[in-house]
């Protein structure tokens, strides 16, 4: 395990929902440079625990926003300042989570994203004090857009140059007819909620 380089002045947590795509988790955990006791893995299928981190199982029907909230709520309970919410198919380099959180602290931003990016849902950092949670009425998509809009109402959003590579963007969705159907329903709800 790599020595943790987390800023001692910030309490930064990390959560990753994961199903069957576990092959990247060890590298993500190691490269995140977040202390293992501040990492929450939300297992969405029956699976073995990941050693050294907090493991939570949520085997209810698909709802990535509920899975995000599981990690957010645990971090909030322990008094975290920030939580990074990551997909389980990322490659991290050069301490991106801490870079984003530190820039957020410096600018008093509510949500931070890496750039360059190809979307916002695969990696984002939330200021826990904002009390923002994912809207669990969304099941698969658009909840990240909803969080961004809620954050805009409270304050600043920041985009930070950080090395986060999304290895398989939209692969699970495009290969799964049920998830594609959920995206249609989520889009309708998002547009209605925000009067678009």
mmCIF file with all atom_site columns, C-alpha atoms in Angstrom:
data_model
loop_
_atom_site.group_PDB
_atom_site.id
_atom_site.type_symbol
_atom_site.label_atom_id
_atom_site.label_alt_id
_atom_site.label_comp_id
_atom_site.label_asym_id
_atom_site.label_entity_id
_atom_site.label_seq_id
_atom_site.pdbx_PDB_ins_code
_atom_site.Cartn_x
_atom_site.Cartn_y
_atom_site.Cartn_z
_atom_site.occupancy
_atom_site.B_iso_or_equiv
_atom_site.pdbx_formal_charge
_atom_site.auth_seq_id
_atom_site.auth_comp_id
_atom_site.auth_asym_id
_atom_site.auth_atom_id
_atom_site.pdbx_PDB_model_num
ATOM 1   C CA . UNK A 1 1   ? 0.000   0.000   0.000   1.00 0.00 ? 1   UNK A CA 1
ATOM 2   C CA . UNK A 1 2   ? 1.277   3.446   -0.918  1.00 0.00 ? 2   UNK A CA 1
ATOM 3   C CA . UNK A 1 3   ? 1.847   5.986   1.859   1.00 0.00 ? 3   UNK A CA 1
ATOM 4   C CA . UNK A 1 4   ? -1.162  8.258   2.126   1.00 0.00 ? 4   UNK A CA 1
ATOM 5   C CA . UNK A 1 5   ? -0.564  11.794  0.951   1.00 0.00 ? 5   UNK A CA 1
ATOM 6   C CA . UNK A 1 6   ? -3.900  13.257  2.084   1.00 0.00 ? 6   UNK A CA 1
ATOM 7   C CA . UNK A 1 7   ? -3.714  16.872  3.264   1.00 0.00 ? 7   UNK A CA 1
ATOM 8   C CA . UNK A 1 8   ? -3.725  16.661  7.072   1.00 0.00 ? 8   UNK A CA 1
ATOM 9   C CA . UNK A 1 9   ? -6.001  19.699  7.284   1.00 0.00 ? 9   UNK A CA 1
ATOM 10  C CA . UNK A 1 10  ? -8.742  18.099  5.200   1.00 0.00 ? 10  UNK A CA 1
ATOM 11  C CA . UNK A 1 11  ? -10.761 15.025  6.053   1.00 0.00 ? 11  UNK A CA 1
ATOM 12  C CA . UNK A 1 12  ? -11.261 13.492  2.600   1.00 0.00 ? 12  UNK A CA 1
ATOM 13  C CA . UNK A 1 13  ? -13.231 10.307  2.050   1.00 0.00 ? 13  UNK A CA 1
ATOM 14  C CA . UNK A 1 14  ? -13.816 8.197   -1.035  1.00 0.00 ? 14  UNK A CA 1
ATOM 15  C CA . UNK A 1 15  ? -16.695 5.981   -2.143  1.00 0.00 ? 15  UNK A CA 1
ATOM 16  C CA . UNK A 1 16  ? -16.898 3.597   -5.085  1.00 0.00 ? 16  UNK A CA 1
ATOM 17  C CA . UNK A 1 17  ? -20.002 1.605   -5.993  1.00 0.00 ? 17  UNK A CA 1
ATOM 18  C CA . UNK A 1 18  ? -18.970 -1.640  -7.677  1.00 0.00 ? 18  UNK A CA 1
ATOM 19  C CA . UNK A 1 19  ? -20.573 -4.730  -9.115  1.00 0.00 ? 19  UNK A CA 1
ATOM 20  C CA . UNK A 1 20  ? -18.713 -7.343  -11.105 1.00 0.00 ? 20  UNK A CA 1
ATOM 21  C CA . UNK A 1 21  ? -16.052 -4.977  -12.450 1.00 0.00 ? 21  UNK A CA 1
ATOM 22  C CA . UNK A 1 22  ? -13.589 -5.239  -9.589  1.00 0.00 ? 22  UNK A CA 1
ATOM 23  C CA . UNK A 1 23  ? -10.337 -5.583  -11.511 1.00 0.00 ? 23  UNK A CA 1
ATOM 24  C CA . UNK A 1 24  ? -9.448  -1.886  -11.143 1.00 0.00 ? 24  UNK A CA 1
ATOM 25  C CA . UNK A 1 25  ? -10.335 -1.428  -7.470  1.00 0.00 ? 25  UNK A CA 1
ATOM 26  C CA . UNK A 1 26  ? -6.924  -2.233  -5.958  1.00 0.00 ? 26  UNK A CA 1
ATOM 27  C CA . UNK A 1 27  ? -5.220  0.317   -8.206  1.00 0.00 ? 27  UNK A CA 1
ATOM 28  C CA . UNK A 1 28  ? -7.904  2.959   -7.599  1.00 0.00 ? 28  UNK A CA 1
ATOM 29  C CA . UNK A 1 29  ? -7.636  2.486   -3.834  1.00 0.00 ? 29  UNK A CA 1
ATOM 30  C CA . UNK A 1 30  ? -3.846  2.660   -3.947  1.00 0.00 ? 30  UNK A CA 1
ATOM 31  C CA . UNK A 1 31  ? -3.612  5.595   -6.350  1.00 0.00 ? 31  UNK A CA 1
ATOM 32  C CA . UNK A 1 32  ? -6.350  7.603   -4.601  1.00 0.00 ? 32  UNK A CA 1
ATOM 33  C CA . UNK A 1 33  ? -3.931  8.312   -1.749  1.00 0.00 ? 33  UNK A CA 1
ATOM 34  C CA . UNK A 1 34  ? -6.892  8.324   0.628   1.00 0.00 ? 34  UNK A CA 1
ATOM 35  C CA . UNK A 1 35  ? -6.467  6.438   3.895   1.00 0.00 ? 35  UNK A CA 1
ATOM 36  C CA . UNK A 1 36  ? -8.125  3.001   3.567   1.00 0.00 ? 36  UNK A CA 1
ATOM 37  C CA . UNK A 1 37  ? -10.243 3.587   6.682   1.00 0.00 ? 37  UNK A CA 1
ATOM 38  C CA . UNK A 1 38  ? -11.817 6.540   4.814   1.00 0.00 ? 38  UNK A CA 1
ATOM 39  C CA . UNK A 1 39  ? -12.764 4.497   1.755   1.00 0.00 ? 39  UNK A CA 1
ATOM 40  C CA . UNK A 1 40  ? -16.268 3.053   1.374   1.00 0.00 ? 40  UNK A CA 1
ATOM 41  C CA . UNK A 1 41  ? -16.810 0.345   -1.230  1.00 0.00 ? 41  UNK A CA 1
ATOM 42  C CA . UNK A 1 42  ? -20.503 -0.149  -1.972  1.00 0.00 ? 42  UNK A CA 1
ATOM 43  C CA . UNK A 1 43  ? -20.936 -3.682  -3.302  1.00 0.00 ? 43  UNK A CA 1
ATOM 44  C CA . UNK A 1 44  ? -23.938 -3.945  -5.615  1.00 0.00 ? 44  UNK A CA 1
ATOM 45  C CA . UNK A 1 45  ? -23.690 -7.725  -6.069  1.00 0.00 ? 45  UNK A CA 1
ATOM 46  C CA . UNK A 1 46  ? -22.794 -10.563 -3.701  1.00 0.00 ? 46  UNK A CA 1
ATOM 47  C CA . UNK A 1 47  ? -19.020 -10.375 -3.464  1.00 0.00 ? 47  UNK A CA 1
ATOM 48  C CA . UNK A 1 48  ? -16.088 -10.773 -1.151  1.00 0.00 ? 48  UNK A CA 1
ATOM 49  C CA . UNK A 1 49  ? -15.094 -7.727  0.916   1.00 0.00 ? 49  UNK A CA 1
ATOM 50  C CA . UNK A 1 50  ? -12.145 -5.601  -0.123  1.00 0.00 ? 50  UNK A CA 1
ATOM 51  C CA . UNK A 1 51  ? -9.555  -5.895  2.620   1.00 0.00 ? 51  UNK A CA 1
ATOM 52  C CA . UNK A 1 52  ? -8.669  -2.821  4.664   1.00 0.00 ? 52  UNK A CA 1
ATOM 53  C CA . UNK A 1 53  ? -11.562 -0.544  3.622   1.00 0.00 ? 53  UNK A CA 1
ATOM 54  C CA . UNK A 1 54  ? -15.183 -0.071  4.699   1.00 0.00 ? 54  UNK A CA 1
ATOM 55  C CA . UNK A 1 55  ? -17.419 -2.512  2.827   1.00 0.00 ? 55  UNK A CA 1
ATOM 56  C CA . UNK A 1 56  ? -21.175 -2.009  2.467   1.00 0.00 ? 56  UNK A CA 1
ATOM 57  C CA . UNK A 1 57  ? -23.525 -4.273  0.509   1.00 0.00 ? 57  UNK A CA 1
ATOM 58  C CA . UNK A 1 58  ? -26.588 -2.836  -1.249  1.00 0.00 ? 58  UNK A CA 1
ATOM 59  C CA . UNK A 1 59  ? -28.225 -5.580  -3.281  1.00 0.00 ? 59  UNK A CA 1
ATOM 60  C CA . UNK A 1 60  ? -31.536 -3.801  -3.831  1.00 0.00 ? 60  UNK A CA 1
ATOM 61  C CA . UNK A 1 61  ? -32.574 -2.957  -7.408  1.00 0.00 ? 61  UNK A CA 1
ATOM 62  C CA . UNK A 1 62  ? -30.234 -0.793  -9.475  1.00 0.00 ? 62  UNK A CA 1
ATOM 63  C CA . UNK A 1 63  ? -29.928 2.769   -8.199  1.00 0.00 ? 63  UNK A CA 1
ATOM 64  C CA . UNK A 1 64  ? -26.465 4.297   -8.460  1.00 0.00 ? 64  UNK A CA 1
ATOM 65  C CA . UNK A 1 65  ? -27.683 7.408   -6.664  1.00 0.00 ? 65  UNK A CA 1
ATOM 66  C CA . UNK A 1 66  ? -28.642 5.360   -3.608  1.00 0.00 ? 66  UNK A CA 1
ATOM 67  C CA . UNK A 1 67  ? -25.221 3.709   -3.797  1.00 0.00 ? 67  UNK A CA 1
ATOM 68  C CA . UNK A 1 68  ? -23.534 7.136   -3.891  1.00 0.00 ? 68  UNK A CA 1
ATOM 69  C CA . UNK A 1 69  ? -25.585 8.223   -0.885  1.00 0.00 ? 69  UNK A CA 1
ATOM 70  C CA . UNK A 1 70  ? -24.458 5.194   1.103   1.00 0.00 ? 70  UNK A CA 1
ATOM 71  C CA . UNK A 1 71  ? -20.857 6.428   0.903   1.00 0.00 ? 71  UNK A CA 1
ATOM 72  C CA . UNK A 1 72  ? -21.781 10.109  1.302   1.00 0.00 ? 72  UNK A CA 1
ATOM 73  C CA . UNK A 1 73  ? -23.828 9.389   4.419   1.00 0.00 ? 73  UNK A CA 1
ATOM 74  C CA . UNK A 1 74  ? -21.065 7.325   6.043   1.00 0.00 ? 74  UNK A CA 1
ATOM 75  C CA . UNK A 1 75  ? -18.494 10.054  5.369   1.00 0.00 ? 75  UNK A CA 1
ATOM 76  C CA . UNK A 1 76  ? -20.883 12.687  6.765   1.00 0.00 ? 76  UNK A CA 1
ATOM 77  C CA . UNK A 1 77  ? -21.433 10.574  9.913   1.00 0.00 ? 77  UNK A CA 1
ATOM 78  C CA . UNK A 1 78  ? -17.674 10.556  10.544  1.00 0.00 ? 78  UNK A CA 1
ATOM 79  C CA . UNK A 1 79  ? -17.308 14.321  10.044  1.00 0.00 ? 79  UNK A CA 1
ATOM 80  C CA . UNK A 1 80  ? -15.624 14.338  6.646   1.00 0.00 ? 80  UNK A CA 1
ATOM 81  C CA . UNK A 1 81  ? -14.943 17.625  4.880   1.00 0.00 ? 81  UNK A CA 1
ATOM 82  C CA . UNK A 1 82  ? -15.087 16.164  1.371   1.00 0.00 ? 82  UNK A CA 1
ATOM 83  C CA . UNK A 1 83  ? -15.991 12.928  -0.336  1.00 0.00 ? 83  UNK A CA 1
ATOM 84  C CA . UNK A 1 84  ? -14.862 11.769  -3.755  1.00 0.00 ? 84  UNK A CA 1
ATOM 85  C CA . UNK A 1 85  ? -17.384 9.658   -5.644  1.00 0.00 ? 85  UNK A CA 1
ATOM 86  C CA . UNK A 1 86  ? -15.750 7.465   -8.278  1.00 0.00 ? 86  UNK A CA 1
ATOM 87  C CA . UNK A 1 87  ? -16.720 4.880   -10.849 1.00 0.00 ? 87  UNK A CA 1
ATOM 88  C CA . UNK A 1 88  ? -15.021 1.505   -10.532 1.00 0.00 ? 88  UNK A CA 1
ATOM 89  C CA . UNK A 1 89  ? -13.246 1.759   -13.903 1.00 0.00 ? 89  UNK A CA 1
ATOM 90  C CA . UNK A 1 90  ? -10.805 4.625   -13.457 1.00 0.00 ? 90  UNK A CA 1
ATOM 91  C CA . UNK A 1 91  ? -7.081  5.145   -13.604 1.00 0.00 ? 91  UNK A CA 1
ATOM 92  C CA . UNK A 1 92  ? -5.791  7.811   -11.204 1.00 0.00 ? 92  UNK A CA 1
ATOM 93  C CA . UNK A 1 93  ? -2.391  9.484   -11.443 1.00 0.00 ? 93  UNK A CA 1
ATOM 94  C CA . UNK A 1 94  ? -0.586  12.166  -9.435  1.00 0.00 ? 94  UNK A CA 1
ATOM 95  C CA . UNK A 1 95  ? -2.980  12.515  -6.508  1.00 0.00 ? 95  UNK A CA 1
ATOM 96  C CA . UNK A 1 96  ? -6.076  13.870  -8.327  1.00 0.00 ? 96  UNK A CA 1
ATOM 97  C CA . UNK A 1 97  ? -8.570  13.538  -5.450  1.00 0.00 ? 97  UNK A CA 1
ATOM 98  C CA . UNK A 1 98  ? -6.483  15.631  -3.081  1.00 0.00 ? 98  UNK A CA 1
ATOM 99  C CA . UNK A 1 99  ? -5.776  18.180  -5.842  1.00 0.00 ? 99  UNK A CA 1
ATOM 100 C CA . UNK A 1 100 ? -9.493  18.639  -6.464  1.00 0.00 ? 100 UNK A CA 1
ATOM 101 C CA . UNK A 1 101 ? -10.378 18.818  -2.740  1.00 0.00 ? 101 UNK A CA 1
ATOM 102 C CA . UNK A 1 102 ? -7.617  21.341  -2.016  1.00 0.00 ? 102 UNK A CA 1
ATOM 103 C CA . UNK A 1 103 ? -8.736  23.589  -4.889  1.00 0.00 ? 103 UNK A CA 1
ATOM 104 C CA . UNK A 1 104 ? -12.305 23.291  -3.607  1.00 0.00 ? 104 UNK A CA 1
ATOM 105 C CA . UNK A 1 105 ? -11.182 24.404  -0.149  1.00 0.00 ? 105 UNK A CA 1
ATOM 106 C CA . UNK A 1 106 ? -9.231  27.323  -1.618  1.00 0.00 ? 106 UNK A CA 1
ATOM 107 C CA . UNK A 1 107 ? -12.197 28.499  -3.721  1.00 0.00 ? 107 UNK A CA 1
ATOM 108 C CA . UNK A 1 108 ? -14.983 27.436  -1.319  1.00 0.00 ? 108 UNK A CA 1
ATOM 109 C CA . UNK A 1 109 ? -16.492 25.328  -4.111  1.00 0.00 ? 109 UNK A CA 1
ATOM 110 C CA . UNK A 1 110 ? -19.369 22.924  -3.513  1.00 0.00 ? 110 UNK A CA 1
ATOM 111 C CA . UNK A 1 111 ? -18.463 20.321  -6.153  1.00 0.00 ? 111 UNK A CA 1
ATOM 112 C CA . UNK A 1 112 ? -15.222 19.690  -8.015  1.00 0.00 ? 112 UNK A CA 1
ATOM 113 C CA . UNK A 1 113 ? -14.532 17.752  -11.207 1.00 0.00 ? 113 UNK A CA 1
ATOM 114 C CA . UNK A 1 114 ? -11.349 16.708  -12.999 1.00 0.00 ? 114 UNK A CA 1
ATOM 115 C CA . UNK A 1 115 ? -10.496 18.187  -16.390 1.00 0.00 ? 115 UNK A CA 1
ATOM 116 C CA . UNK A 1 116 ? -10.091 17.313  -19.086 1.00 0.00 ? 116 UNK A CA 1
ATOM 117 C CA . UNK A 1 117 ? -13.192 15.220  -18.635 1.00 0.00 ? 117 UNK A CA 1
ATOM 118 C CA . UNK A 1 118 ? -15.751 13.388  -20.718 1.00 0.00 ? 118 UNK A CA 1
ATOM 119 C CA . UNK A 1 119 ? -18.713 13.885  -18.461 1.00 0.00 ? 119 UNK A CA 1
ATOM 120 C CA . UNK A 1 120 ? -19.269 14.557  -14.812 1.00 0.00 ? 120 UNK A CA 1
ATOM 121 C CA . UNK A 1 121 ? -20.601 11.393  -13.204 1.00 0.00 ? 121 UNK A CA 1
ATOM 122 C CA . UNK A 1 122 ? -17.512 9.201   -13.228 1.00 0.00 ? 122 UNK A CA 1
ATOM 123 C CA . UNK A 1 123 ? -15.477 11.292  -10.769 1.00 0.00 ? 123 UNK A CA 1
ATOM 124 C CA . UNK A 1 124 ? -16.578 14.165  -8.576  1.00 0.00 ? 124 UNK A CA 1
ATOM 125 C CA . UNK A 1 125 ? -15.773 15.564  -5.155  1.00 0.00 ? 125 UNK A CA 1
ATOM 126 C CA . UNK A 1 126 ? -18.472 16.952  -2.867  1.00 0.00 ? 126 UNK A CA 1
ATOM 127 C CA . UNK A 1 127 ? -18.169 19.390  0.024   1.00 0.00 ? 127 UNK A CA 1
ATOM 128 C CA . UNK A 1 128 ? -19.968 17.443  2.744   1.00 0.00 ? 128 UNK A CA 1
ATOM 129 C CA . UNK A 1 129 ? -21.065 20.643  4.518   1.00 0.00 ? 129 UNK A CA 1
ATOM 130 C CA . UNK A 1 130 ? -23.285 21.444  1.518   1.00 0.00 ? 130 UNK A CA 1
ATOM 131 C CA . UNK A 1 131 ? -25.672 18.698  2.712   1.00 0.00 ? 131 UNK A CA 1
ATOM 132 C CA . UNK A 1 132 ? -26.246 17.742  -0.921  1.00 0.00 ? 132 UNK A CA 1
ATOM 133 C CA . UNK A 1 133 ? -27.284 14.138  -1.479  1.00 0.00 ? 133 UNK A CA 1
ATOM 134 C CA . UNK A 1 134 ? -28.068 12.338  -4.705  1.00 0.00 ? 134 UNK A CA 1
ATOM 135 C CA . UNK A 1 135 ? -31.782 12.309  -5.601  1.00 0.00 ? 135 UNK A CA 1
ATOM 136 C CA . UNK A 1 136 ? -32.716 8.633   -5.420  1.00 0.00 ? 136 UNK A CA 1
ATOM 137 C CA . UNK A 1 137 ? -35.664 9.191   -7.758  1.00 0.00 ? 137 UNK A CA 1
ATOM 138 C CA . UNK A 1 138 ? -33.008 8.912   -10.465 1.00 0.00 ? 138 UNK A CA 1
ATOM 139 C CA . UNK A 1 139 ? -31.944 5.312   -10.940 1.00 0.00 ? 139 UNK A CA 1
ATOM 140 C CA . UNK A 1 140 ? -29.014 5.361   -13.363 1.00 0.00 ? 140 UNK A CA 1
ATOM 141 C CA . UNK A 1 141 ? -28.286 8.650   -15.179 1.00 0.00 ? 141 UNK A CA 1
ATOM 142 C CA . UNK A 1 142 ? -28.828 12.376  -14.696 1.00 0.00 ? 142 UNK A CA 1
ATOM 143 C CA . UNK A 1 143 ? -28.320 12.331  -10.935 1.00 0.00 ? 143 UNK A CA 1
ATOM 144 C CA . UNK A 1 144 ? -24.841 13.755  -11.444 1.00 0.00 ? 144 UNK A CA 1
ATOM 145 C CA . UNK A 1 145 ? -26.343 16.582  -13.517 1.00 0.00 ? 145 UNK A CA 1
ATOM 146 C CA . UNK A 1 146 ? -28.885 17.110  -10.748 1.00 0.00 ? 146 UNK A CA 1
ATOM 147 C CA . UNK A 1 147 ? -26.106 17.360  -8.140  1.00 0.00 ? 147 UNK A CA 1
ATOM 148 C CA . UNK A 1 148 ? -24.263 19.880  -10.317 1.00 0.00 ? 148 UNK A CA 1
ATOM 149 C CA . UNK A 1 149 ? -27.403 22.018  -10.585 1.00 0.00 ? 149 UNK A CA 1
ATOM 150 C CA . UNK A 1 150 ? -28.006 21.846  -6.812  1.00 0.00 ? 150 UNK A CA 1
ATOM 151 C CA . UNK A 1 151 ? -24.382 22.847  -6.219  1.00 0.00 ? 151 UNK A CA 1
ATOM 152 C CA . UNK A 1 152 ? -24.726 25.809  -8.598  1.00 0.00 ? 152 UNK A CA 1
ATOM 153 C CA . UNK A 1 153 ? -27.602 27.078  -6.455  1.00 0.00 ? 153 UNK A CA 1
ATOM 154 C CA . UNK A 1 154 ? -25.392 26.973  -3.343  1.00 0.00 ? 154 UNK A CA 1
ATOM 155 C CA . UNK A 1 155 ? -22.116 28.264  -4.701  1.00 0.00 ? 155 UNK A CA 1
ATOM 156 C CA . UNK A 1 156 ? -19.238 27.605  -7.006  1.00 0.00 ? 156 UNK A CA 1
ATOM 157 C CA . UNK A 1 157 ? -18.337 24.531  -9.027  1.00 0.00 ? 157 UNK A CA 1
ATOM 158 C CA . UNK A 1 158 ? -14.728 24.036  -9.948  1.00 0.00 ? 158 UNK A CA 1
ATOM 159 C CA . UNK A 1 159 ? -12.993 22.089  -12.703 1.00 0.00 ? 159 UNK A CA 1
ATOM 160 C CA . UNK A 1 160 ? -9.448  21.121  -11.741 1.00 0.00 ? 160 UNK A CA 1
ATOM 161 C CA . UNK A 1 161 ? -6.703  19.807  -14.034 1.00 0.00 ? 161 UNK A CA 1
ATOM 162 C CA . UNK A 1 162 ? -6.262  16.289  -12.674 1.00 0.00 ? 162 UNK A CA 1
ATOM 163 C CA . UNK A 1 163 ? -5.246  12.949  -14.127 1.00 0.00 ? 163 UNK A CA 1
ATOM 164 C CA . UNK A 1 164 ? -8.331  10.753  -14.013 1.00 0.00 ? 164 UNK A CA 1
ATOM 165 C CA . UNK A 1 165 ? -8.878  8.398   -16.930 1.00 0.00 ? 165 UNK A CA 1
ATOM 166 C CA . UNK A 1 166 ? -12.287 6.820   -17.411 1.00 0.00 ? 166 UNK A CA 1
ATOM 167 C CA . UNK A 1 167 ? -11.449 3.469   -18.967 1.00 0.00 ? 167 UNK A CA 1
ATOM 168 C CA . UNK A 1 168 ? -14.892 2.297   -20.133 1.00 0.00 ? 168 UNK A CA 1
ATOM 169 C CA . UNK A 1 169 ? -17.252 5.280   -20.376 1.00 0.00 ? 169 UNK A CA 1
ATOM 170 C CA . UNK A 1 170 ? -20.885 4.260   -20.844 1.00 0.00 ? 170 UNK A CA 1
ATOM 171 C CA . UNK A 1 171 ? -19.912 0.652   -21.556 1.00 0.00 ? 171 UNK A CA 1
ATOM 172 C CA . UNK A 1 172 ? -22.222 -0.839  -18.906 1.00 0.00 ? 172 UNK A CA 1
ATOM 173 C CA . UNK A 1 173 ? -25.120 1.322   -20.049 1.00 0.00 ? 173 UNK A CA 1
ATOM 174 C CA . UNK A 1 174 ? -24.809 0.827   -23.786 1.00 0.00 ? 174 UNK A CA 1
ATOM 175 C CA . UNK A 1 175 ? -24.476 -2.949  -23.345 1.00 0.00 ? 175 UNK A CA 1
ATOM 176 C CA . UNK A 1 176 ? -27.552 -3.296  -21.099 1.00 0.00 ? 176 UNK A CA 1
ATOM 177 C CA . UNK A 1 177 ? -31.089 -2.794  -22.411 1.00 0.00 ? 177 UNK A CA 1
ATOM 178 C CA . UNK A 1 178 ? -32.545 -2.364  -18.899 1.00 0.00 ? 178 UNK A CA 1
ATOM 179 C CA . UNK A 1 179 ? -30.053 0.395   -18.060 1.00 0.00 ? 179 UNK A CA 1
ATOM 180 C CA . UNK A 1 180 ? -30.811 2.106   -21.366 1.00 0.00 ? 180 UNK A CA 1
ATOM 181 C CA . UNK A 1 181 ? -34.505 2.138   -20.403 1.00 0.00 ? 181 UNK A CA 1
ATOM 182 C CA . UNK A 1 182 ? -33.639 3.668   -17.042 1.00 0.00 ? 182 UNK A CA 1
ATOM 183 C CA . UNK A 1 183 ? -31.742 6.486   -18.763 1.00 0.00 ? 183 UNK A CA 1
ATOM 184 C CA . UNK A 1 184 ? -34.879 7.431   -20.703 1.00 0.00 ? 184 UNK A CA 1
ATOM 185 C CA . UNK A 1 185 ? -36.972 7.558   -17.522 1.00 0.00 ? 185 UNK A CA 1
ATOM 186 C CA . UNK A 1 186 ? -34.226 9.479   -15.699 1.00 0.00 ? 186 UNK A CA 1
ATOM 187 C CA . UNK A 1 187 ? -33.985 12.021  -18.519 1.00 0.00 ? 187 UNK A CA 1
ATOM 188 C CA . UNK A 1 188 ? -37.740 12.657  -18.381 1.00 0.00 ? 188 UNK A CA 1
ATOM 189 C CA . UNK A 1 189 ? -37.607 13.129  -14.608 1.00 0.00 ? 189 UNK A CA 1
ATOM 190 C CA . UNK A 1 190 ? -34.576 15.462  -14.870 1.00 0.00 ? 190 UNK A CA 1
ATOM 191 C CA . UNK A 1 191 ? -36.232 17.635  -17.505 1.00 0.00 ? 191 UNK A CA 1
ATOM 192 C CA . UNK A 1 192 ? -39.447 17.848  -15.489 1.00 0.00 ? 192 UNK A CA 1
ATOM 193 C CA . UNK A 1 193 ? -37.623 18.577  -12.218 1.00 0.00 ? 193 UNK A CA 1
ATOM 194 C CA . UNK A 1 194 ? -35.574 21.408  -13.732 1.00 0.00 ? 194 UNK A CA 1
ATOM 195 C CA . UNK A 1 195 ? -38.258 22.712  -16.151 1.00 0.00 ? 195 UNK A CA 1
ATOM 196 C CA . UNK A 1 196 ? -36.149 22.031  -19.241 1.00 0.00 ? 196 UNK A CA 1
#
